[in-house]
XYZ file of C-alpha atoms in Angstrom:
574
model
C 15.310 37.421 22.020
C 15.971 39.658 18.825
C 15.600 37.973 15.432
C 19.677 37.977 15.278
C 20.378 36.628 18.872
C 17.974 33.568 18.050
C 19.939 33.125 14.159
C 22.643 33.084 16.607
C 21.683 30.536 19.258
C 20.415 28.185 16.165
C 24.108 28.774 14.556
C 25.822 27.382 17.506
C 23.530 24.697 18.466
C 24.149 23.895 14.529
C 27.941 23.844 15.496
C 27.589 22.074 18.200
C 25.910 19.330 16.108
C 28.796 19.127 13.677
C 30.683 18.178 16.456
C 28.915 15.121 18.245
C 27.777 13.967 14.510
C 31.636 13.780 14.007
C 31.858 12.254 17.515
C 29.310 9.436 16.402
C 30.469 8.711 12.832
C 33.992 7.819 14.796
C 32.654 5.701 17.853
C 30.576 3.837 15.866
C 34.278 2.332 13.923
C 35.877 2.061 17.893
C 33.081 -0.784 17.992
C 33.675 -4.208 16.989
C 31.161 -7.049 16.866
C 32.903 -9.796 14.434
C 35.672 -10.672 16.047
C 34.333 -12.984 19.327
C 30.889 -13.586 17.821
C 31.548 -15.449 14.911
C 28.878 -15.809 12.111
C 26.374 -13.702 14.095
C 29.140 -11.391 15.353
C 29.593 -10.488 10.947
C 25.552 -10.104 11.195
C 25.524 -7.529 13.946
C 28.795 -5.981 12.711
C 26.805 -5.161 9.453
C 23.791 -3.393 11.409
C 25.942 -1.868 13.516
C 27.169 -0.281 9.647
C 24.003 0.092 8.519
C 23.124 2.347 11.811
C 26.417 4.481 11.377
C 25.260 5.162 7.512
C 21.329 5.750 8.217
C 23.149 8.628 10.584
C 25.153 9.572 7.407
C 22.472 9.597 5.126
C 20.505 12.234 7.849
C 22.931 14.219 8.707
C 23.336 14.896 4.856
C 19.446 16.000 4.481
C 18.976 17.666 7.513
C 22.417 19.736 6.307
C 25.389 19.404 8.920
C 27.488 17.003 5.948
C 27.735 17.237 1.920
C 26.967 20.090 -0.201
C 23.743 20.881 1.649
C 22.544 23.947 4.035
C 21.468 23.229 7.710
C 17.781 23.206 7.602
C 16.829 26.144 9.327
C 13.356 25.068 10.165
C 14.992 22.424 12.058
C 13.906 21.730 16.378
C 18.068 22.409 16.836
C 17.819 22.224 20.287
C 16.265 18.317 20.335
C 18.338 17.680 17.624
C 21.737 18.433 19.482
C 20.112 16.785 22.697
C 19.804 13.583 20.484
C 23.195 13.552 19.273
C 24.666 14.505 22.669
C 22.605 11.357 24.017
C 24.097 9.170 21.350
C 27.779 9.907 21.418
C 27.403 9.316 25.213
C 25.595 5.597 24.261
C 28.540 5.578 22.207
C 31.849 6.856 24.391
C 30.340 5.660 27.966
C 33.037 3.476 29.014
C 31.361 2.100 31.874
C 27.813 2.166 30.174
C 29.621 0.108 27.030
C 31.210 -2.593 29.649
C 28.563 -2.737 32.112
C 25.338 -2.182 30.215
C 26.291 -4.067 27.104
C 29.365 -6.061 27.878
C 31.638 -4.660 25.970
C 35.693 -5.048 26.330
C 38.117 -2.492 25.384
C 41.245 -4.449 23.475
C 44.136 -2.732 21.804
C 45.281 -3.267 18.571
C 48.573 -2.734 16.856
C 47.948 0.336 14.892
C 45.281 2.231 12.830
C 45.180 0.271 9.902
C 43.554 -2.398 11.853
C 41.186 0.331 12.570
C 40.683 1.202 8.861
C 39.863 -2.286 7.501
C 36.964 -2.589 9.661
C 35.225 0.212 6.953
C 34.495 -2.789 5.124
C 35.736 -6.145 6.778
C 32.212 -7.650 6.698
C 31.169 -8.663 2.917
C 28.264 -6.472 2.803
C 30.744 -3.868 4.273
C 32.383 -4.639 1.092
C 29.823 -3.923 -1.112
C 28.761 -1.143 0.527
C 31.867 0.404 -0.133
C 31.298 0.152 -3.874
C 27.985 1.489 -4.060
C 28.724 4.406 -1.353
C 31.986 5.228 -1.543
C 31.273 8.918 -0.323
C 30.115 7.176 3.177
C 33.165 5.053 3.001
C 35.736 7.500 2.565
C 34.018 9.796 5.495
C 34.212 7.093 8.141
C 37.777 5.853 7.409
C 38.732 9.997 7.696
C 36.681 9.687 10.808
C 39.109 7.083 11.841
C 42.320 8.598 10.649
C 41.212 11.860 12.402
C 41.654 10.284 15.882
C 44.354 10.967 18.566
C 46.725 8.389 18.717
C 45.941 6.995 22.137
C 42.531 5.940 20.844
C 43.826 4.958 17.374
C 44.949 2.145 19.811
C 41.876 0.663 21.738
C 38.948 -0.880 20.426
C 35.630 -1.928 21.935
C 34.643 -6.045 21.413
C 31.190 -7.292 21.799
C 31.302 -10.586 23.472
C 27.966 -10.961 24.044
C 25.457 -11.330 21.461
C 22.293 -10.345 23.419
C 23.769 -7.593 24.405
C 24.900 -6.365 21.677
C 21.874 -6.144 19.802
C 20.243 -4.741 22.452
C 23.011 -1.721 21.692
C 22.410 -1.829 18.038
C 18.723 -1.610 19.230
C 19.028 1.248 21.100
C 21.421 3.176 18.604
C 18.785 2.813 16.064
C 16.058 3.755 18.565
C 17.657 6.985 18.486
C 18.349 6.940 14.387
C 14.634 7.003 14.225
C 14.572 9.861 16.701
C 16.755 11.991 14.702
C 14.565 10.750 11.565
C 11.442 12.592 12.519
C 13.485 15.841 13.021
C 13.203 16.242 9.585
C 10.431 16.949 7.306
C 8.312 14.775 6.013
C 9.921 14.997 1.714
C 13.491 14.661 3.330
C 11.969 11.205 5.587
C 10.528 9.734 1.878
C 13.821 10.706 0.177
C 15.677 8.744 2.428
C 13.174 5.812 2.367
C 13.523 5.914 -1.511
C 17.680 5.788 -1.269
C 17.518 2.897 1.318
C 14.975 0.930 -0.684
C 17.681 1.361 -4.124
C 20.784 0.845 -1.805
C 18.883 -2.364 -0.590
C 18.424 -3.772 -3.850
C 21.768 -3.035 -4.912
C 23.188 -5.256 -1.931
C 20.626 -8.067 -3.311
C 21.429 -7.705 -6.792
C 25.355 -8.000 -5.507
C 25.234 -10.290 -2.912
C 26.526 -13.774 -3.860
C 25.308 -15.397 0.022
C 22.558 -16.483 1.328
C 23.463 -15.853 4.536
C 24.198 -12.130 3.441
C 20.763 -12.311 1.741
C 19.028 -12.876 5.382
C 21.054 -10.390 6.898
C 19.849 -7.658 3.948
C 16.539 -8.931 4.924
C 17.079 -7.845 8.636
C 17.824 -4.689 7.710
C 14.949 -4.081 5.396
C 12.591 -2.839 7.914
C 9.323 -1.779 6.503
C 8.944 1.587 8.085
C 12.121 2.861 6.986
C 12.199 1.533 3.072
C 9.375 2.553 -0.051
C 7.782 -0.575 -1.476
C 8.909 -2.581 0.890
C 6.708 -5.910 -0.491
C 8.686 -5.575 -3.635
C 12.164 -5.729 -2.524
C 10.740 -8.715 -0.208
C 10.009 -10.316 -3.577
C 13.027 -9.904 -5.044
C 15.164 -10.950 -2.109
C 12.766 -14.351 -1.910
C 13.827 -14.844 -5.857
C 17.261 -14.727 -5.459
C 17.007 -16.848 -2.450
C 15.643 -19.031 -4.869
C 18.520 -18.427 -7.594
C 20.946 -18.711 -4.605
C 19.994 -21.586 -3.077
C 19.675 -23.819 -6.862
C 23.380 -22.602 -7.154
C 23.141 -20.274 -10.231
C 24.710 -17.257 -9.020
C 28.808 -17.670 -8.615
C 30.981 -15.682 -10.528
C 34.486 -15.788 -10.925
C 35.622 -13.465 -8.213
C 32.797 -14.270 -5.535
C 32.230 -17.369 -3.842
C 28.812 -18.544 -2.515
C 27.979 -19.097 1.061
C 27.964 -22.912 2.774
C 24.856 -22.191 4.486
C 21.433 -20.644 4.465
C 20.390 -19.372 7.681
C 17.009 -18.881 5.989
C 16.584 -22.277 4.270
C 13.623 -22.847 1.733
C 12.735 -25.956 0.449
C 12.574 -26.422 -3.161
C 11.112 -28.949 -5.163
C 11.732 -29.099 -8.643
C 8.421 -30.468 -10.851
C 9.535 -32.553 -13.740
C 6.226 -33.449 -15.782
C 5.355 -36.123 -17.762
C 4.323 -36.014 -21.038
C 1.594 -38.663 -20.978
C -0.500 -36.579 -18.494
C -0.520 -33.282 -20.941
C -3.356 -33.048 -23.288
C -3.191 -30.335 -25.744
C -5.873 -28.208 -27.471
C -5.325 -27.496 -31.344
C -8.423 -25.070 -31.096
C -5.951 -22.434 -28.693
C -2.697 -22.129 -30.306
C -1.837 -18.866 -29.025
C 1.484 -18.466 -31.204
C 4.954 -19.960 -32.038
C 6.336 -22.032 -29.700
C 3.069 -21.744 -27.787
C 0.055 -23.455 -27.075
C -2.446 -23.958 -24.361
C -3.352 -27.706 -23.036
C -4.613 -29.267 -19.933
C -2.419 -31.070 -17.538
C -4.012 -33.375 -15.068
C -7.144 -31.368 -15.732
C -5.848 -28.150 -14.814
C -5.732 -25.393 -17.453
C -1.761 -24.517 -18.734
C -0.273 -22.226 -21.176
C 3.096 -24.703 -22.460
C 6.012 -22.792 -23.804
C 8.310 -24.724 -26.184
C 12.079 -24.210 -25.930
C 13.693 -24.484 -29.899
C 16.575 -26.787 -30.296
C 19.760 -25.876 -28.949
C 23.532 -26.039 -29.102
C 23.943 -25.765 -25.504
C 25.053 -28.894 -23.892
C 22.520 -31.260 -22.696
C 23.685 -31.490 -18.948
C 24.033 -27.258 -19.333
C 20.686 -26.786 -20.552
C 18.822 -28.632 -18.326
C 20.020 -27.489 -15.078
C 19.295 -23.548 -16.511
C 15.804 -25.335 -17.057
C 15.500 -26.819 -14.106
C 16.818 -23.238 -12.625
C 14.230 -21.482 -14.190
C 11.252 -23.237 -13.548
C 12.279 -23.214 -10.287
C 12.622 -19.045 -10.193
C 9.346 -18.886 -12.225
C 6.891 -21.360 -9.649
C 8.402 -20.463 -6.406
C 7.125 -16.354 -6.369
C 3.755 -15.240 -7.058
C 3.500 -11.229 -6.301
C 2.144 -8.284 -8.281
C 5.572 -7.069 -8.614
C 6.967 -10.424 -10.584
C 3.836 -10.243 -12.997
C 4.204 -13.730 -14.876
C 2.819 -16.839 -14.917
C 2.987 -19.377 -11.665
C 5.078 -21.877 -13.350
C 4.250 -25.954 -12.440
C 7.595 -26.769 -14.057
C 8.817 -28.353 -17.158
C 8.642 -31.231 -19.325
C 10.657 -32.984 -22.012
C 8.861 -34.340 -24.938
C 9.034 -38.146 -25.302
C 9.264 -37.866 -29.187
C 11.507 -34.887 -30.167
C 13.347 -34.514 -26.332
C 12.113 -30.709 -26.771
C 11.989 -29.115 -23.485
C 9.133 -27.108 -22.307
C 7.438 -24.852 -19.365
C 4.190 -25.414 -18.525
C 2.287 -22.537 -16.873
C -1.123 -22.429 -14.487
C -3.627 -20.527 -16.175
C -6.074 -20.560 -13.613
C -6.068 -21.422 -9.306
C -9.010 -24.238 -9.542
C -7.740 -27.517 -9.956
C -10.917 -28.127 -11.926
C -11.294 -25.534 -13.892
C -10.536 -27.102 -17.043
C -13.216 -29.567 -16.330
C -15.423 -26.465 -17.230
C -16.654 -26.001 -21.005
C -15.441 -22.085 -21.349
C -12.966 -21.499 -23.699
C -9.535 -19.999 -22.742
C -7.096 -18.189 -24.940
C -3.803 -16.325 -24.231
C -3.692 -13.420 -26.383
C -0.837 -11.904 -27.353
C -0.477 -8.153 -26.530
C 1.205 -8.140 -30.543
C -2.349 -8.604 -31.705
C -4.297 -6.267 -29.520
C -3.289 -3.569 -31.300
C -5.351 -4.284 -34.012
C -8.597 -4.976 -31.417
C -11.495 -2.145 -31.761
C -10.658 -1.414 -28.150
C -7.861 1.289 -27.811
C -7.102 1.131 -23.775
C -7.259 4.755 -21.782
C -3.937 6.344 -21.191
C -4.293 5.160 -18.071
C -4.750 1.641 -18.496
C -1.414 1.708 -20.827
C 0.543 3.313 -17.666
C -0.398 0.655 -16.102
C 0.793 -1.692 -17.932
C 3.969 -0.128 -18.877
C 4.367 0.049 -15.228
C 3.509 -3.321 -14.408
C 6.384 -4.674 -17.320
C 9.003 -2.461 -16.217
C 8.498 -3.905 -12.503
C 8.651 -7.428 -13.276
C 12.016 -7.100 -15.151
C 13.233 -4.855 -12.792
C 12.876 -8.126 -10.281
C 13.969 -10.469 -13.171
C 17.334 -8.714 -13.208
C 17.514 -8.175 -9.417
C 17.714 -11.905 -8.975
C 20.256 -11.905 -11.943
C 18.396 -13.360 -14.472
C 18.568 -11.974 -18.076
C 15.237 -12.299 -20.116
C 16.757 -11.891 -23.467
C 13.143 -12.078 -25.441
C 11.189 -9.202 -24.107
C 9.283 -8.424 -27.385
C 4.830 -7.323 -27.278
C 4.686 -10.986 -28.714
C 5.920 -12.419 -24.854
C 3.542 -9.610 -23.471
C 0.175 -12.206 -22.711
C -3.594 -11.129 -21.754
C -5.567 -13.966 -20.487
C -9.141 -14.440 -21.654
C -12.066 -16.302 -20.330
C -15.533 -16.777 -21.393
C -16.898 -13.045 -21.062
C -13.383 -11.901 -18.908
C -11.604 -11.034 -22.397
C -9.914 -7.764 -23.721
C -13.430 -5.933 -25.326
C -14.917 -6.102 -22.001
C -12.057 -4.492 -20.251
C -11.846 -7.822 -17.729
C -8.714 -9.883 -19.011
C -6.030 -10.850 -17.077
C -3.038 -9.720 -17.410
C -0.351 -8.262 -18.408
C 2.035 -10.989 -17.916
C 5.266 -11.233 -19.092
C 6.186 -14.183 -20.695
C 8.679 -16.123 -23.705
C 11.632 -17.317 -21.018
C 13.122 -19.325 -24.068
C 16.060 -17.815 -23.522
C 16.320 -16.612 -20.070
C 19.652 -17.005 -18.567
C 21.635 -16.170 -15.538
C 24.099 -13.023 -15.845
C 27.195 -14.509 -15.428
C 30.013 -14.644 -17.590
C 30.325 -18.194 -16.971
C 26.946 -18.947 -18.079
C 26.811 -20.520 -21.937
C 24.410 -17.675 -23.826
C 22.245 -18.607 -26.476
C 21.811 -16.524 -29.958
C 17.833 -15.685 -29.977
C 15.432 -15.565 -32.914
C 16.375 -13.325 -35.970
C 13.344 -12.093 -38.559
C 12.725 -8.392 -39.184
C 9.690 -8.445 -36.924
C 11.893 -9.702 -34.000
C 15.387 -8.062 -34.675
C 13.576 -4.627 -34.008
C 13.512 -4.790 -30.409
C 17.204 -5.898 -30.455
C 19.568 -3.040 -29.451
C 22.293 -1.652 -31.856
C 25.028 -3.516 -30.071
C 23.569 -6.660 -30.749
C 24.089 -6.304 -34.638
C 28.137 -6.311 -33.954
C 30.546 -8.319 -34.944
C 31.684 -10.450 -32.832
C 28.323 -10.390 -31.028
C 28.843 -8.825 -27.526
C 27.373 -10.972 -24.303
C 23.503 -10.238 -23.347
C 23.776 -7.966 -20.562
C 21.028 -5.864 -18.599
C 20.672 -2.575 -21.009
C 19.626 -4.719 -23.878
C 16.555 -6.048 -22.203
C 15.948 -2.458 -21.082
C 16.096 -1.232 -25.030
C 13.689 -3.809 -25.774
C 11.580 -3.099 -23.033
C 11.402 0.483 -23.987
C 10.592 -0.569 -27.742
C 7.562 -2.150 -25.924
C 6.412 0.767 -24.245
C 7.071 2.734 -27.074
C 4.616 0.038 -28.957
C 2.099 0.513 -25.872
C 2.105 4.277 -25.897
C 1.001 4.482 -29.404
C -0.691 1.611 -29.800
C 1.173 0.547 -32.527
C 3.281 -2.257 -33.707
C 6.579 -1.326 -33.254
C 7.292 -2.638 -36.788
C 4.761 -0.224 -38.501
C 6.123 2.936 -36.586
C 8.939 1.549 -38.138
C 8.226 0.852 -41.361
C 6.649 4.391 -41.708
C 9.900 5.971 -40.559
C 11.422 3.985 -43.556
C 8.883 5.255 -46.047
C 9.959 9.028 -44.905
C 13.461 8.147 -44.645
C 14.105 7.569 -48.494
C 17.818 7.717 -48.570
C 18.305 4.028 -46.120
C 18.147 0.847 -47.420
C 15.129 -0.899 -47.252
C 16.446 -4.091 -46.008
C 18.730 -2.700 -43.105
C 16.982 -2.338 -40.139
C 16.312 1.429 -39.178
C 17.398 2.273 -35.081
C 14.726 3.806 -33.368
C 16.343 7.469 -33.074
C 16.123 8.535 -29.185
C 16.186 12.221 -29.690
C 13.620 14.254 -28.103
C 12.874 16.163 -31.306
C 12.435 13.448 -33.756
C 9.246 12.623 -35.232
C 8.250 9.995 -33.240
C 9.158 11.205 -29.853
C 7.250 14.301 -29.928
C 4.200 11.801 -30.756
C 4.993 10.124 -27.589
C 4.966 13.437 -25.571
C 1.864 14.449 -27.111
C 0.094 11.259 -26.664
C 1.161 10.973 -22.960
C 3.152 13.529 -21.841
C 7.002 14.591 -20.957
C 7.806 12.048 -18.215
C 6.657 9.064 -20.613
C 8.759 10.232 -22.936
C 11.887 10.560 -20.911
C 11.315 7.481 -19.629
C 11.288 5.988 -22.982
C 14.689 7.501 -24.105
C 16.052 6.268 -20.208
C 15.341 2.780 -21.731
C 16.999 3.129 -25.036
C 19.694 4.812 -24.141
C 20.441 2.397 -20.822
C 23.877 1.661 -22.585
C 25.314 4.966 -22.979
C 25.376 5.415 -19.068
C 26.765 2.442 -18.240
C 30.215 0.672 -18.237
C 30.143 -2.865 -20.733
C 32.701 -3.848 -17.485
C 30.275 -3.436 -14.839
C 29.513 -7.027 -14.653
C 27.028 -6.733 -11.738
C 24.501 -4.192 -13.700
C 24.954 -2.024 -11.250
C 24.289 1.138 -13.168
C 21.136 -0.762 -14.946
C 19.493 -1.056 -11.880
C 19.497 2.178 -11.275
C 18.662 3.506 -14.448
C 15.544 0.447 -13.985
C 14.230 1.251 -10.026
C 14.329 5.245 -11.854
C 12.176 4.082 -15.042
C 9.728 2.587 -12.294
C 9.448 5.127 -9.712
C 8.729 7.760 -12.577
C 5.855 5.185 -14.128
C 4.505 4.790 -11.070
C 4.199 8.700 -10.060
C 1.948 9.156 -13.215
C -1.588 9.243 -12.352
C -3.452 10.323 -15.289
């Protein structure tokens, strides 16, 4: 063949694929899984989605749908032999009835047709976050003739339907490995952020197991991660924290965990004067095991109110331990006998004896590291930028706020010759959860610390009057005032303080924003220091509230703008 009959042999196999994808993306919405299954029928309903948009998502990088080109290095031929194969699995009347005993039922009219877009709950959600896919399968629908507008297949067996869901994405992962091998991860990466979106969103734990279903590791990035985060707001789920005013929680758990909360008792806690490791802080022994105890400061919040967030917490904090949720295995709380303070008391070490040993233990703070005659390597401070930016990207996927994120609640554990000098202590952990709170508008917030030294990391917003809500973005801002500190190995509050020396026209006791520009002063220090995509993620994190909406109640955009600020740390190797 001549170079222009074989351009024209791939165009029409390319047209040809337009045509079956198109014949797909509609069968898949003739099928119908919910309505004689029940609560497993919603399950496979919501695979059966998840299949038709893992074709939607391909089709888009290989190039037959979106703004894209066909990819002209593309097999064409196997690739229309696929989708030919498919859309038969999919239109094969007798195949459908016989195979996987399947019914065909008519309905009244196409609107039926059009709510089953989104007539699961995840459905629902998915129709928020990808409304492009959305609107393509319900023009799908409307495109059909009218005879079919008016049948409809019905699973009515569950065994056989999955084996049909099985087989459909049998041939998903077919078409996958058509592609090349950037396209494949780019598709991982969007599953993996679409996937935490439905956790972040889902108010069910029975949704929650059926997100877990479909997070299959071969086909999502960091796949341990979003495991970890689902498992947390299992845990958030199943305490009851979660319900907001327009969602209501599921009756049952089709993945039940059993949690126990751990009330302490005072009498068994024996503290150590010689390791106060900062306010509100101090280490002790409990039952002879080694804890760090964080004291929560009196509060306004009703007494019933603050003890189940309490109880909530320590619960969220104990029942997780993963490199991706870097903080400290919490044994649970305790309430002072004397002043009814409440506190959390966390495991410092695995060995139930270890504090039976005579080798001191301190938790330093990474506040007064900076002032240590070891200066960590760029890339130990990647690290743990990286390592803080994970853990409150899983604090907020739960839907928890930390509201305290500050390089004073940044701890580094040392141990006999294990310490900071020697390059061997533990950490970083993220700790202070005095304030912590669920994100929900019906949650009572607490106003945190003020003092010049703390007010620093607060964002702009947060100097208003009336004082907005705590939302996402402002933990972000004061996470990026901590990287900003780690960078530079600087307290924040002498960076500053020497802006303020320079800046002799402000008042000295207003408290100077941190100016996210890319050609102030201090920003072209950062890029120096460590480079262009440090610096842009710094401004991403102090400029989280421009891009979002103060209505999105969910944080939708946040997370985003978070699972970005980690996949960029992470792809720095230095």
């Amino acid at each position: 063949m001549s170079g222009l009959e074989v351009a024209a042999s791939i165009a029409g196999l390319i047209s040809v694929s337009v045509v079956l994808l198109d014949g797909c993306i509609k069968a898949f919405d003739l099928i119908d899984c919910a309505q004689h299954l029940e609560h497993d029928g919603n399950r496979l309903q919501t695979k059966l989605k998840w299949e038709q948009f893992r074709l939607f998502q391909w089709s888009e990088r290989i190039g037959i749908k979106g703004a894209g080109r066909p990819n002209p290095g593309a097999n064409w031929a196997l690739v229309t032999d696929t989708l030919h194969q498919l859309e038969s699995l999919l239109t094969d009347a007798k195949k459908l009835h016989d195979s996987y005993g399947l019914s065909m039922q008519e309905i009244s009219d196409s609107s039926t047709l059009e709510l089953q877009v989104s007539e699961t709950s995840i459905g629902r959600m998915l129709s928020r976050l990808k409304p492009d896919f959305c609107s393509a399968s319900a023009r799908a629908i409307s495109a059909q003739p009218s005879p079919l507008k008016k049948l409809k297949w019905a699973a009515r067996d569950q065994d056989k339907a999955k084996s049909l869901i099985a087989e459909i994405k049998d041939f998903n992962d077919c078409l996958d490995g058509f592609l090349e091998r950037a396209e494949r991860d780019f598709i991982k990466y969007g599953l993996a952020a679409l996937l935490r979106d439905l956790v972040t969103h889902t108010p069910d734990t029975s949704d929650l197991e059926t997100i877990r279903q479909l997070a299959r590791p071969a086909e999502v990035v960091n796949y341990e991660a979003l495991s970890v985060a689902m498992r947390l707001k299992q845990v958030r789920l199943t305490v009851g924290l979660d319900k907001r005013p327009e969602e209501t929680s599921g009756t049952k758990s089709i993945a039940p965990i059993e949690l126990k909360v751990v009330r302490l008792r005072s009498k068994h806690m024996r503290y150590d004067p010689t390791t106060h490791s900062g306010v509100n802080r101090e280490l002790g022994f409990y039952r002879s095991r080694r804890v760090l105890i964080e004291w929560k400061r009196t509060s306004n919040t009703p007494q019933a109110h603050l003890h189940s967030r309490i109880e909530g917490l320590a619960l969220l904090l104990g029942h997780v331990k993963h490199p991706s949720f870097h903080t400290l295995h919490c044994l649970g709380f305790l309430q002072d006998d004397v002043t009814k303070q409440y506190a959390f008391v966390f495991q410092l070490d695995n060995n139930p004896t270890a504090g039976l040993r005579e080798v001191p233990m301190m938790a330093r703070e990474l506040n007064d590291l900076f002032a240590e005659s070891r200066r960590p390597s760029l890339t130990e401070r990647i690290h743990i930028a990286s390592t803080l930016s994970e853990t409150v990207l899983q604090l907020h996927t739960t839907g928890w706020l930390h509201k305290g994120i500050s390089s004073r609640n940044v701890l580094f554990l040392e141990e006999g010759h294990l310490n900071w000098i020697r390059c061997s202590a533990k950490g970083p952990y993220l700790a202070g959860y005095e304030y912590a709170r669920a994100d929900s508008p019906t949650e009572i917030t607490e106003t945190t610390s003020s003092g010049s030294e703390l007010e620093v990391y607060h964002h702009p917003d947060l100097s208003a009057y009336p004082r907005p809500a705590f939302r996402k973005q402002f933990d972000i801002y004061a996470l990026g005032c901590v990287l900003i500190e780690v960078v530079l190995w600087t307290k924040l509050q002498t960076l500053v303080s020497e802006k303020d020396s320079v800046d002799s026209e402000r008042v000295a006791t207003s408290r100077p924003p941190i100016d996210a520009d890319f050609a102030s002063p201090m920003f072209q220090r950062i890029a120096f220091t460590a480079g262009n995509t440090i610096r842009d993620v710094i401004i991403l994190c102090l400029t989280a509230g421009d891009f979002s909406d103060i209505n999105d109640s969910n944080g939708q955009s946040a997370i985003h703008i978070q699972k970005t600020i980690v996949d960029k740390l992470k792809s720095c190797h230095v």
